[in-house]
Tab-separated table of C-alpha atoms and ligand atoms in Angstrom:
chain	number	residue	atom	x	y	z
A	1	MET	CA	-6.723	18.084	-6.822
A	2	SER	CA	-10.417	18.126	-6.586
A	3	LEU	CA	-12.297	15.091	-4.662
A	4	ASP	CA	-13.288	12.085	-7.007
A	5	LEU	CA	-17.036	11.859	-7.555
A	6	LEU	CA	-17.574	8.316	-5.784
A	7	THR	CA	-16.172	10.225	-2.454
A	8	ARG	CA	-18.322	13.442	-3.224
A	9	LEU	CA	-21.466	11.178	-3.844
A	10	ASP	CA	-21.217	9.641	-0.420
A	11	PRO	CA	-20.925	12.731	1.917
A	12	LEU	CA	-22.339	10.705	4.766
A	13	ARG	CA	-19.484	8.413	4.561
A	14	ARG	CA	-17.344	7.864	8.266
A	15	ILE	CA	-14.010	9.489	7.663
A	16	ARG	CA	-11.505	8.547	10.632
A	17	CYS	CA	-8.977	11.363	11.200
A	18	PRO	CA	-5.328	9.288	11.282
A	19	SER	CA	-3.852	12.321	13.783
A	20	CYS	CA	-6.455	12.679	16.390
A	21	PHE	CA	-8.529	9.242	15.502
A	22	ALA	CA	-11.793	11.724	15.462
A	23	GLU	CA	-14.559	10.252	13.727
A	24	PHE	CA	-17.072	12.299	11.250
A	25	ALA	CA	-19.132	12.218	8.154
A	26	ALA	CA	-17.557	13.477	4.936
A	27	PHE	CA	-19.686	16.213	4.919
A	28	GLN	CA	-18.522	17.697	8.326
A	29	MET	CA	-15.218	18.071	6.759
A	30	HIS	CA	-13.503	21.303	6.473
A	31	VAL	CA	-11.722	23.279	3.579
A	32	ARG	CA	-8.905	25.072	3.053
A	33	CYS	CA	-7.530	27.027	0.370
A	34	SER	CA	-4.312	25.485	-1.316
A	35	SER	CA	-3.016	28.138	-3.514
A	36	GLY	CA	0.575	28.952	-3.397
A	37	ILE	CA	-0.728	32.593	-3.552
A	38	CYS	CA	-2.619	31.751	-0.121
A	39	ARG	CA	0.479	29.588	1.274
A	40	ASP	CA	3.067	32.683	0.527
A	41	ASP	CA	1.271	35.888	1.335
A	42	PHE	CA	0.772	35.992	5.415
A	43	GLY	CA	-1.395	39.075	4.572
A	44	ARG	CA	-4.049	36.883	2.919
A	45	GLN	CA	-3.872	34.540	6.007
A	46	VAL	CA	-6.863	34.246	8.400
A	47	ASP	CA	-7.033	33.110	12.221
A	48	ASP	CA	-6.762	29.006	12.702
A	49	PRO	CA	-8.042	28.864	16.144
A	50	VAL	CA	-8.500	24.782	15.521
A	51	LEU	CA	-4.870	24.536	14.281
A	52	THR	CA	-3.946	26.931	17.187
A	53	ARG	CA	-5.600	24.438	19.957
A	54	THR	CA	-3.735	21.325	18.132
A	55	LEU	CA	-0.361	22.914	17.884
A	56	THR	CA	0.224	24.972	20.837
A	57	GLY	CA	-2.287	23.719	23.021
A	58	GLN	CA	-4.114	27.000	23.640
A	59	THR	CA	-6.971	28.498	22.910
A	60	ALA	CA	-7.320	31.960	21.128
A	61	ASP	CA	-8.788	34.247	23.762
A	62	GLY	CA	-8.709	37.956	24.309
A	63	ASN	CA	-5.138	37.899	25.398
A	64	ARG	CA	-3.512	35.229	23.145
A	65	SER	CA	-4.422	35.147	19.288
A	66	ALA	CA	-4.703	32.759	17.158
A	67	LEU	CA	-1.903	31.300	14.634
A	68	LYS	CA	-2.678	32.500	11.011
A	69	ALA	CA	-3.098	29.901	8.135
A	70	PRO	CA	-4.339	29.752	4.458
A	71	TRP	CA	-8.130	30.472	4.288
A	72	TRP	CA	-10.408	27.782	5.393
A	73	VAL	CA	-14.090	27.319	5.945
A	74	ASP	CA	-16.727	24.944	7.392
A	75	PRO	CA	-18.858	24.262	4.345
A	76	ARG	CA	-21.973	24.495	6.237
A	77	ARG	CA	-20.945	27.468	7.810
A	78	ASP	CA	-19.923	29.646	4.455
A	79	PRO	CA	-22.288	32.427	4.672
A	80	ARG	CA	-21.906	32.875	0.762
A	81	ARG	CA	-23.601	29.488	0.271
A	82	ARG	CA	-27.035	30.747	2.408
A	83	VAL	CA	-28.461	27.075	2.468
A	84	GLY	CA	-26.838	25.672	-0.641
A	85	TRP	CA	-24.839	23.609	2.399
A	86	LEU	CA	-27.914	21.543	2.427
A	87	LEU	CA	-27.002	19.630	-0.931
A	88	ASP	CA	-23.981	18.578	1.202
A	89	TRP	CA	-25.844	15.795	2.567
A	90	LEU	CA	-26.546	14.711	-1.257
A	91	VAL	CA	-23.102	15.745	-2.826
A	92	LEU	CA	-19.741	17.134	-1.461
A	93	PRO	CA	-18.880	20.312	-3.246
A	94	GLY	CA	-16.028	20.056	-5.437
A	95	SER	CA	-14.568	22.766	-4.163
A	96	LEU	CA	-15.205	26.261	-2.542
A	97	THR	CA	-13.869	29.791	-3.887
A	98	CYS	CA	-11.126	31.410	-1.624
A	99	PRO	CA	-12.209	34.852	-1.019
A	100	GLN	CA	-8.542	35.591	-0.587
A	101	CYS	CA	-7.062	34.590	-3.617
A	102	LEU	CA	-10.086	33.604	-5.656
A	103	HIS	CA	-8.442	30.358	-6.599
A	104	PRO	CA	-10.486	26.866	-5.558
A	105	ALA	CA	-10.175	25.923	-2.244
A	106	GLU	CA	-9.885	22.156	-2.327
A	107	LEU	CA	-7.811	20.721	0.540
A	108	ARG	CA	-9.778	18.750	3.256
A	109	LEU	CA	-9.265	19.269	6.830
A	110	CYS	CA	-10.337	17.377	9.928
A	111	PRO	CA	-13.254	19.256	11.624
A	112	ARG	CA	-11.440	18.468	15.074
A	113	CYS	CA	-7.964	19.124	14.872
A	114	HIS	CA	-7.704	20.904	11.278
A	115	ARG	CA	-4.971	18.583	9.820
A	116	GLU	CA	-4.801	17.981	6.614
A	117	LEU	CA	-6.740	14.778	5.037
A	118	PRO	CA	-5.033	13.458	1.964
A	119	ASP	CA	-7.264	11.539	-0.539
A	120	ARG	CA	-6.248	8.108	0.845
A	121	VAL	CA	-7.747	9.142	4.285
A	122	LEU	CA	-11.213	9.553	2.023
A	123	SER	CA	-11.076	7.111	-0.117
A	124	GLN	CA	-9.800	4.008	2.438
A	125	PRO	CA	-12.325	3.851	5.067
A	126	ARG	CA	-10.636	0.868	6.978
A	127	ALA	CA	-8.177	2.571	9.543
A	128	GLY	CA	-6.251	1.169	12.559
A	129	SER	CA	-4.437	2.517	15.320
A	130	ILE	CA	-1.923	1.230	18.071
A	131	THR	CA	-1.057	3.711	20.808
A	132	VAL	CA	1.916	2.715	22.971
A	133	PHE	CA	2.255	3.810	26.505
A	134	GLY	CA	3.616	2.911	29.698
A	135	PRO	CA	6.207	4.052	32.355
A	136	PRO	CA	9.829	5.790	31.488
A	137	THR	CA	12.555	3.764	30.089
A	138	VAL	CA	10.779	0.567	29.492
A	139	GLY	CA	11.436	0.735	25.990
A	140	LYS	CA	8.751	2.107	24.308
A	141	THR	CA	10.402	4.153	21.253
A	142	THR	CA	12.937	1.648	20.960
A	143	TYR	CA	9.878	-0.823	20.462
A	144	LEU	CA	8.224	1.284	18.023
A	145	THR	CA	11.590	1.748	15.694
A	146	VAL	CA	11.989	-1.636	15.412
A	147	LEU	CA	8.422	-2.958	15.384
A	148	LEU	CA	8.314	-0.745	12.119
A	149	GLN	CA	10.980	-2.704	10.753
A	150	GLU	CA	10.251	-6.270	11.621
A	151	ILE	CA	6.319	-6.210	10.770
A	152	LYS	CA	7.490	-6.733	7.212
A	153	LYS	CA	8.981	-10.268	8.387
A	154	ALA	CA	6.319	-11.603	9.943
A	155	THR	CA	6.297	-15.130	9.163
A	156	ASP	CA	2.484	-16.657	9.992
A	157	LEU	CA	0.577	-14.448	7.389
A	158	PRO	CA	-0.416	-15.437	4.404
A	159	ARG	CA	0.732	-12.256	2.758
A	160	ARG	CA	3.721	-10.217	3.307
A	161	LEU	CA	3.209	-6.993	4.824
A	162	GLY	CA	4.799	-3.630	3.923
A	163	LEU	CA	4.735	-0.148	5.345
A	164	ARG	CA	4.944	2.973	3.353
A	165	PRO	CA	4.882	6.270	5.244
A	166	LEU	CA	1.379	8.501	4.395
A	167	ASP	CA	3.656	11.508	3.977
A	168	GLU	CA	6.866	13.056	3.690
A	169	ALA	CA	6.489	14.658	7.444
A	170	THR	CA	6.023	10.748	8.615
A	171	ARG	CA	8.986	9.612	6.354
A	172	GLN	CA	11.147	11.866	7.871
A	173	ARG	CA	10.294	11.740	11.433
A	174	TYR	CA	10.196	8.072	11.491
A	175	ARG	CA	13.756	8.139	10.135
A	176	GLN	CA	15.361	10.673	12.180
A	177	ASP	CA	14.006	10.220	15.535
A	178	TYR	CA	13.879	6.528	15.214
A	179	PHE	CA	15.107	4.527	12.355
A	180	ASP	CA	18.911	6.475	12.454
A	181	VAL	CA	19.197	6.170	16.245
A	182	THR	CA	18.845	2.393	16.235
A	183	TYR	CA	19.941	1.350	12.790
A	184	GLY	CA	22.417	4.429	11.912
A	185	PRO	CA	26.151	3.918	11.193
A	186	ARG	CA	28.530	2.914	14.069
A	187	GLY	CA	30.429	6.160	13.621
A	188	GLY	CA	30.277	9.545	11.779
A	189	LYS	CA	28.374	12.303	12.620
A	190	SER	CA	25.364	10.709	14.323
A	191	PRO	CA	26.162	7.172	15.208
A	192	ARG	CA	23.707	4.466	16.387
A	193	ARG	CA	22.804	4.790	20.133
A	194	ALA	CA	20.659	4.123	22.618
A	195	HIS	CA	17.400	6.200	22.559
A	196	THR	CA	16.801	9.450	24.757
A	197	SER	CA	13.749	9.961	26.680
A	198	THR	CA	10.883	10.860	24.669
A	199	MET	CA	10.127	14.581	25.271
A	200	PRO	CA	7.017	15.347	27.487
A	201	LEU	CA	4.130	17.064	25.720
A	202	ASP	CA	4.404	20.377	27.492
A	203	LEU	CA	8.126	20.413	26.062
A	204	ASP	CA	7.572	18.979	22.615
A	205	ARG	CA	3.654	18.490	21.213
A	206	ARG	CA	4.835	16.764	18.754
A	207	VAL	CA	4.294	13.619	20.626
A	208	LEU	CA	0.809	13.799	20.570
A	209	GLN	CA	1.096	13.380	16.480
A	210	PRO	CA	1.282	9.647	15.659
A	211	LEU	CA	3.211	8.268	12.741
A	212	ILE	CA	0.996	7.097	10.146
A	213	PHE	CA	1.575	4.262	7.789
A	214	GLU	CA	-0.369	2.376	5.038
A	215	LEU	CA	-0.320	-1.162	5.546
A	216	LYS	CA	0.634	-2.782	2.164
A	217	THR	CA	0.065	-6.783	1.815
A	218	THR	CA	-0.093	-7.990	-1.754
A	219	ALA	CA	-3.705	-7.434	-2.304
A	220	PRO	CA	-4.536	-4.872	-5.218
A	221	GLY	CA	-5.264	-1.100	-4.334
A	222	PRO	CA	-4.871	0.992	-1.258
A	223	GLY	CA	-3.893	-0.742	1.919
A	224	PRO	CA	-5.464	0.510	5.306
A	225	LEU	CA	-3.945	3.237	7.296
A	226	VAL	CA	-2.563	2.497	10.799
A	227	SER	CA	-1.302	5.035	13.059
A	228	PHE	CA	1.310	4.707	15.622
A	229	CYS	CA	1.667	6.813	18.623
A	230	ASP	CA	4.494	6.766	21.090
A	231	LEU	CA	3.538	8.553	24.335
A	232	ALA	CA	6.015	9.763	26.828
A	233	GLY	CA	6.865	7.858	29.867
A	234	GLN	CA	7.330	11.369	31.482
A	235	ASP	CA	3.795	12.117	30.936
A	236	TRP	CA	2.470	8.817	32.026
A	237	GLU	CA	4.437	8.931	35.237
A	238	ASN	CA	4.486	12.567	36.467
A	239	ASN	CA	1.412	14.234	34.288
A	240	ILE	CA	-1.240	12.072	33.966
A	241	ALA	CA	-3.713	14.715	34.484
A	242	LEU	CA	-2.025	16.860	31.498
A	243	LEU	CA	-2.105	13.873	29.053
A	244	ARG	CA	-5.542	12.973	29.786
A	245	SER	CA	-6.530	16.579	29.030
A	246	GLU	CA	-4.202	16.911	25.988
A	247	GLY	CA	-3.344	13.598	24.621
A	248	GLY	CA	-6.716	11.607	26.115
A	249	HIS	CA	-7.952	11.117	22.852
A	250	LEU	CA	-5.158	8.873	21.789
A	251	VAL	CA	-5.967	6.396	24.289
A	252	ARG	CA	-9.480	6.876	24.244
A	253	ARG	CA	-10.081	6.927	20.533
A	254	ALA	CA	-7.230	4.357	19.780
A	255	ARG	CA	-8.462	1.140	18.166
A	256	GLY	CA	-5.624	-0.854	19.983
A	257	LEU	CA	-3.638	-0.091	23.013
A	258	LEU	CA	-0.071	-1.069	23.894
A	259	PHE	CA	1.331	-1.481	27.844
A	260	VAL	CA	4.897	-1.846	27.429
A	261	ILE	CA	6.282	-2.608	31.004
A	262	ASP	CA	9.751	-3.827	32.366
A	263	PRO	CA	9.684	-6.669	34.434
A	264	LEU	CA	13.080	-5.657	36.009
A	265	ARG	CA	10.581	-3.013	38.020
A	266	ILE	CA	9.065	-6.218	39.882
A	267	PRO	CA	11.130	-6.679	43.107
A	268	GLU	CA	11.086	-10.485	42.836
A	269	VAL	CA	12.667	-10.597	39.240
A	270	LYS	CA	14.981	-7.687	40.180
A	271	ALA	CA	16.361	-9.425	42.848
A	272	ARG	CA	17.331	-12.669	40.640
A	273	VAL	CA	19.061	-10.572	37.981
A	274	PRO	CA	22.613	-11.029	38.490
A	275	ASP	CA	24.553	-8.103	36.698
A	276	LEU	CA	22.104	-5.032	37.140
A	277	THR	CA	23.046	-1.940	35.179
A	278	PRO	CA	23.222	1.329	37.157
A	279	GLU	CA	19.704	2.339	35.365
A	280	GLU	CA	18.188	-1.401	36.574
A	281	GLU	CA	19.854	-0.879	40.101
A	282	THR	CA	17.914	2.548	40.430
A	283	GLY	CA	14.825	1.782	38.560
A	284	VAL	CA	11.692	2.775	40.556
A	285	THR	CA	9.380	-0.145	41.324
A	286	ALA	CA	6.162	-0.813	39.421
A	287	ASP	CA	2.624	-0.619	40.351
A	288	TYR	CA	0.975	-1.967	37.682
A	289	VAL	CA	-2.551	-2.020	39.317
A	290	GLU	CA	-2.043	1.790	39.757
A	291	ASP	CA	-1.189	1.795	35.975
A	292	ALA	CA	-4.359	-0.252	34.997
A	293	ASP	CA	-6.372	2.352	37.125
A	294	LYS	CA	-4.899	5.223	35.390
A	295	LEU	CA	-5.714	3.373	32.404
A	296	ALA	CA	-9.363	2.878	33.110
A	297	ASP	CA	-9.333	6.452	34.059
A	298	PHE	CA	-9.055	7.825	30.340
A	299	PHE	CA	-12.493	6.091	29.532
A	300	ALA	CA	-16.161	7.201	31.015
A	301	LYS	CA	-16.729	3.712	32.453
A	302	VAL	CA	-15.384	0.086	32.596
A	303	PRO	CA	-15.529	-2.483	30.977
A	304	ILE	CA	-13.331	-1.082	28.030
A	305	ARG	CA	-13.262	-3.321	24.960
A	306	THR	CA	-9.925	-1.930	22.941
A	307	PRO	CA	-7.810	-4.633	22.494
A	308	LEU	CA	-5.085	-3.908	25.272
A	309	ALA	CA	-1.898	-6.080	24.515
A	310	ILE	CA	0.613	-6.216	27.532
A	311	CYS	CA	4.236	-6.553	26.409
A	312	LEU	CA	6.682	-7.457	28.666
A	313	ASN	CA	9.884	-6.127	27.279
A	314	LYS	CA	13.619	-6.534	27.543
A	315	LEU	CA	13.110	-10.527	27.311
A	316	ASP	CA	16.670	-10.941	26.724
A	317	ARG	CA	17.215	-9.322	30.824
A	318	TRP	CA	14.503	-11.708	32.583
A	319	GLY	CA	13.677	-14.404	30.420
A	320	PRO	CA	16.354	-16.112	31.155
A	321	LEU	CA	15.316	-16.505	34.982
A	322	LEU	CA	12.457	-18.766	33.758
A	323	GLY	CA	12.442	-22.737	33.945
A	324	GLU	CA	14.574	-24.242	31.172
A	325	ASP	CA	11.533	-25.975	29.947
A	326	THR	CA	9.264	-22.748	29.370
A	327	THR	CA	8.936	-21.369	25.895
A	328	LEU	CA	10.232	-18.167	26.960
A	329	TYR	CA	13.557	-19.274	28.475
A	330	GLN	CA	13.928	-20.775	24.931
A	331	VAL	CA	13.595	-17.719	22.986
A	332	ALA	CA	15.366	-15.650	25.629
A	333	ARG	CA	18.283	-18.048	24.965
A	334	SER	CA	17.624	-18.236	21.211
A	335	VAL	CA	17.499	-22.084	21.285
A	336	ARG	CA	14.321	-22.258	19.724
A	337	THR	CA	14.028	-22.620	16.105
A	338	LYS	CA	10.666	-22.862	15.132
A	339	ASP	CA	9.105	-19.627	13.737
A	340	PRO	CA	6.487	-18.045	16.075
A	341	ASP	CA	3.292	-18.219	15.321
A	342	ARG	CA	-0.527	-18.409	16.879
A	343	ALA	CA	0.492	-21.566	19.400
A	344	LEU	CA	3.576	-19.771	20.686
A	345	ASP	CA	1.551	-16.676	21.460
A	346	ARG	CA	-0.869	-18.324	23.406
A	347	ALA	CA	1.658	-20.633	25.203
A	348	ILE	CA	3.667	-17.490	26.151
A	349	HIS	CA	0.535	-15.976	27.194
A	350	GLU	CA	-0.148	-18.736	29.546
A	351	GLU	CA	3.443	-18.672	31.079
A	352	ILE	CA	3.345	-14.704	31.866
A	353	LEU	CA	0.276	-15.303	33.760
A	354	ALA	CA	1.990	-18.040	35.912
A	355	ALA	CA	4.888	-15.519	36.183
A	356	LEU	CA	3.265	-12.674	37.079
A	357	HIS	CA	1.424	-14.581	39.702
A	358	ARG	CA	4.440	-16.191	41.275
A	359	TRP	CA	5.675	-12.421	41.372
A	360	GLY	CA	3.047	-11.266	43.212
A	361	GLN	CA	1.003	-9.430	40.618
A	362	GLN	CA	-2.528	-11.532	40.914
A	363	GLU	CA	-4.451	-8.303	42.102
A	364	PHE	CA	-3.018	-6.605	38.529
A	365	LEU	CA	-4.099	-9.646	36.411
A	366	ASP	CA	-7.404	-9.683	38.124
A	367	ARG	CA	-8.039	-5.962	37.386
A	368	LEU	CA	-7.246	-6.561	33.673
A	369	VAL	CA	-9.490	-9.259	33.713
A	370	ALA	CA	-12.416	-7.200	35.572
A	371	ASP	CA	-11.731	-3.853	33.472
A	372	PHE	CA	-9.998	-4.886	30.030
A	373	PRO	CA	-11.572	-8.254	29.294
A	374	VAL	CA	-9.841	-8.079	25.548
A	375	HIS	CA	-6.463	-8.310	26.531
A	376	ARG	CA	-3.370	-10.803	25.912
A	377	PHE	CA	-0.018	-10.852	27.357
A	378	PHE	CA	2.984	-10.846	24.939
A	379	ALA	CA	6.960	-10.749	25.533
A	380	CYS	CA	9.583	-9.290	23.382
A	381	SER	CA	12.904	-7.902	23.194
A	382	ALA	CA	13.279	-5.399	20.629
A	383	LEU	CA	17.556	-5.167	21.010
A	384	GLY	CA	18.046	-9.106	22.020
A	385	ASP	CA	21.792	-9.583	22.337
A	386	ALA	CA	22.245	-6.015	21.205
A	387	ALA	CA	21.226	-4.801	24.183
A	388	GLN	CA	23.974	-6.523	26.442
A	389	VAL	CA	26.636	-4.068	25.688
A	390	THR	CA	28.277	-1.266	27.848
A	391	GLN	CA	26.537	1.751	28.094
A	392	GLY	CA	27.944	4.390	25.943
A	393	ALA	CA	29.457	2.488	23.260
A	394	SER	CA	28.315	2.209	19.938
A	395	PRO	CA	25.550	-0.437	19.661
A	396	PRO	CA	25.372	-3.678	16.985
A	397	LEU	CA	22.244	-3.840	15.156
A	398	PRO	CA	19.333	-5.168	17.149
A	399	THR	CA	18.498	-8.931	17.053
A	400	PRO	CA	14.720	-8.825	18.164
A	401	LEU	CA	12.840	-11.303	19.859
A	402	LEU	CA	8.878	-11.715	19.022
A	403	VAL	CA	8.771	-7.984	18.576
A	404	GLU	CA	5.975	-7.987	16.061
A	405	ARG	CA	3.665	-10.379	18.018
A	406	ALA	CA	1.796	-8.186	20.054
A	407	ALA	CA	0.978	-5.335	17.287
A	408	LEU	CA	-0.204	-8.192	14.898
A	409	TRP	CA	-2.593	-9.593	17.332
A	410	LEU	CA	-3.936	-5.725	17.530
A	411	LEU	CA	-4.181	-5.450	13.857
A	412	GLU	CA	-5.863	-8.776	14.015
A	413	ARG	CA	-8.552	-7.220	16.562
A	414	GLN	CA	-9.028	-4.277	14.375
A	415	ARG	CA	-9.735	-6.413	11.305
A	416	LEU	CA	-6.933	-5.124	9.376
A	417	LEU	CA	-5.007	-8.543	9.101
A	418	ARG	CA	-6.939	-11.826	8.912
B	501	GTP	N1	17.694	-4.870	27.664
B	501	GTP	C1	17.304	-4.052	26.847
B	501	GTP	N2	17.431	-2.801	27.025
B	501	GTP	C2	16.362	-2.296	25.999
B	501	GTP	C3	15.609	-2.716	25.182
B	501	GTP	N3	14.900	-1.786	24.260
B	501	GTP	C4	15.035	-0.641	24.692
B	501	GTP	N4	16.157	-0.709	25.700
B	501	GTP	C5	16.976	0.295	26.448
B	501	GTP	O1	16.015	0.826	27.389
B	501	GTP	C6	16.377	2.260	27.568
B	501	GTP	C7	15.244	2.881	27.203
B	501	GTP	O2	14.671	3.065	25.683
B	501	GTP	P1	13.370	3.851	25.385
B	501	GTP	O3	13.153	3.434	23.923
B	501	GTP	O4	13.759	5.363	25.305
B	501	GTP	O5	12.424	3.955	26.466
B	501	GTP	P2	11.132	4.384	26.375
B	501	GTP	O6	9.889	3.819	27.103
B	501	GTP	O7	10.559	5.339	25.419
B	501	GTP	O8	11.219	5.772	27.303
B	501	GTP	P3	10.477	7.224	27.439
B	501	GTP	O9	10.560	7.822	26.202
B	501	GTP	O10	11.426	8.077	28.342
B	501	GTP	O11	8.963	7.006	28.250
B	501	GTP	C8	17.475	2.556	26.728
B	501	GTP	O12	18.620	2.733	27.098
B	501	GTP	C9	17.295	1.425	25.806
B	501	GTP	O13	18.652	1.062	25.284
B	501	GTP	C10	15.585	-4.132	25.080
B	501	GTP	O14	14.851	-4.877	24.218
B	501	GTP	N5	16.400	-5.008	25.928
B	502	MG	MG1	10.204	7.178	24.292
B	503	ZN	ZN1	-7.976	15.107	13.363
B	504	ZN	ZN1	-6.480	31.466	-1.046
């Protein structure tokens, strides 16, 4: 479909790519042919070094050739237009003619990653993102799976929220790789089970492609797009240089950062949990100061203003260690009956500060204050009681605790929620 006139008349409009988070003016978008002829006839396809870089991480050079794709062009560099592109500052071309099939080329591409930009991206300038990262097996993927179900049930908002996948790719990937694993049937071919480690990016670059949803409220019209990125703990732990060079943009340009940690990696906590699982027994000791430094190294300078939520996950395991008069104990034991709200968030933030101080993590707290002034602590359990089951058995459905609170805070800081 060719662009609507309103969008065409605003070529300086800022666009944010929901895949790679690059920002650019509308007139900088590239254009691709979408005709069936060019899609199906490889003979008509042309080199696409930008897409090659996105999908394989490789630059086309003498030895490596670029992937082929339907004809595309940077409208400002199309030699057929001579100086005609100067008009793009005033009005975007509706379409260009594909020289391979002579059909109008109308698909808009992000100039940085060459992923297609659907009209919804162009017509809705408000967009947000949450990049979830942290060490391996702290529960990031499970958290995201459950978050995307629970965010719809947030209680202290005037409007109910909904999420709608931006495209079929996001719908399918969320269903297969996330939802079916945690919420699928108990028996059958692929029964409900614990998530396995997310593949590091040198094995599967899909980890660099966010899941993109439209955030629906009851307000009329399209809602903002929100991209959720679930990075692999193995990349964070063992391959940070590669993560920084290949996926650094997902951290640097994120509008919200969510650092998931598992307090059972803190010796003071681990020593007090009575029934450690074999995984918990062998889990490596956390070094959160190092994690904070790793994160800061993604950026050119500190302090970093991107909102950072630090979520102490697996509350079902460590919450009961706290005093019976604490909110966290009461949430973990499910004896609290009030719906969560901001007052609860603040109380929990304070309790976590005190607990981390007791657990010998004061240097981490100081580092956050200095380098990430916009930060807030949260506690949650994605699985709740459903986690307390012997490994291997098909687990019950999650009974999450406070899983949406950190994400709501991040969306609020991005002015996508009020
Ligand atoms: N007790 C408890 N265990 C959990 C919870 N959430 C996840 N787990 C378990 O933690 C393990 C790791 O979960 P994942 O979601 O794969 O962790 P991850 O952080 O994505 O790991 P990587 O992909 O390797 O980085 C699994 O065995 C989960 O069942 C929780 O809320 N409570
Ligand atoms: Mg994972
Ligand atoms: Zn992009
Ligand atoms: Zn064509």
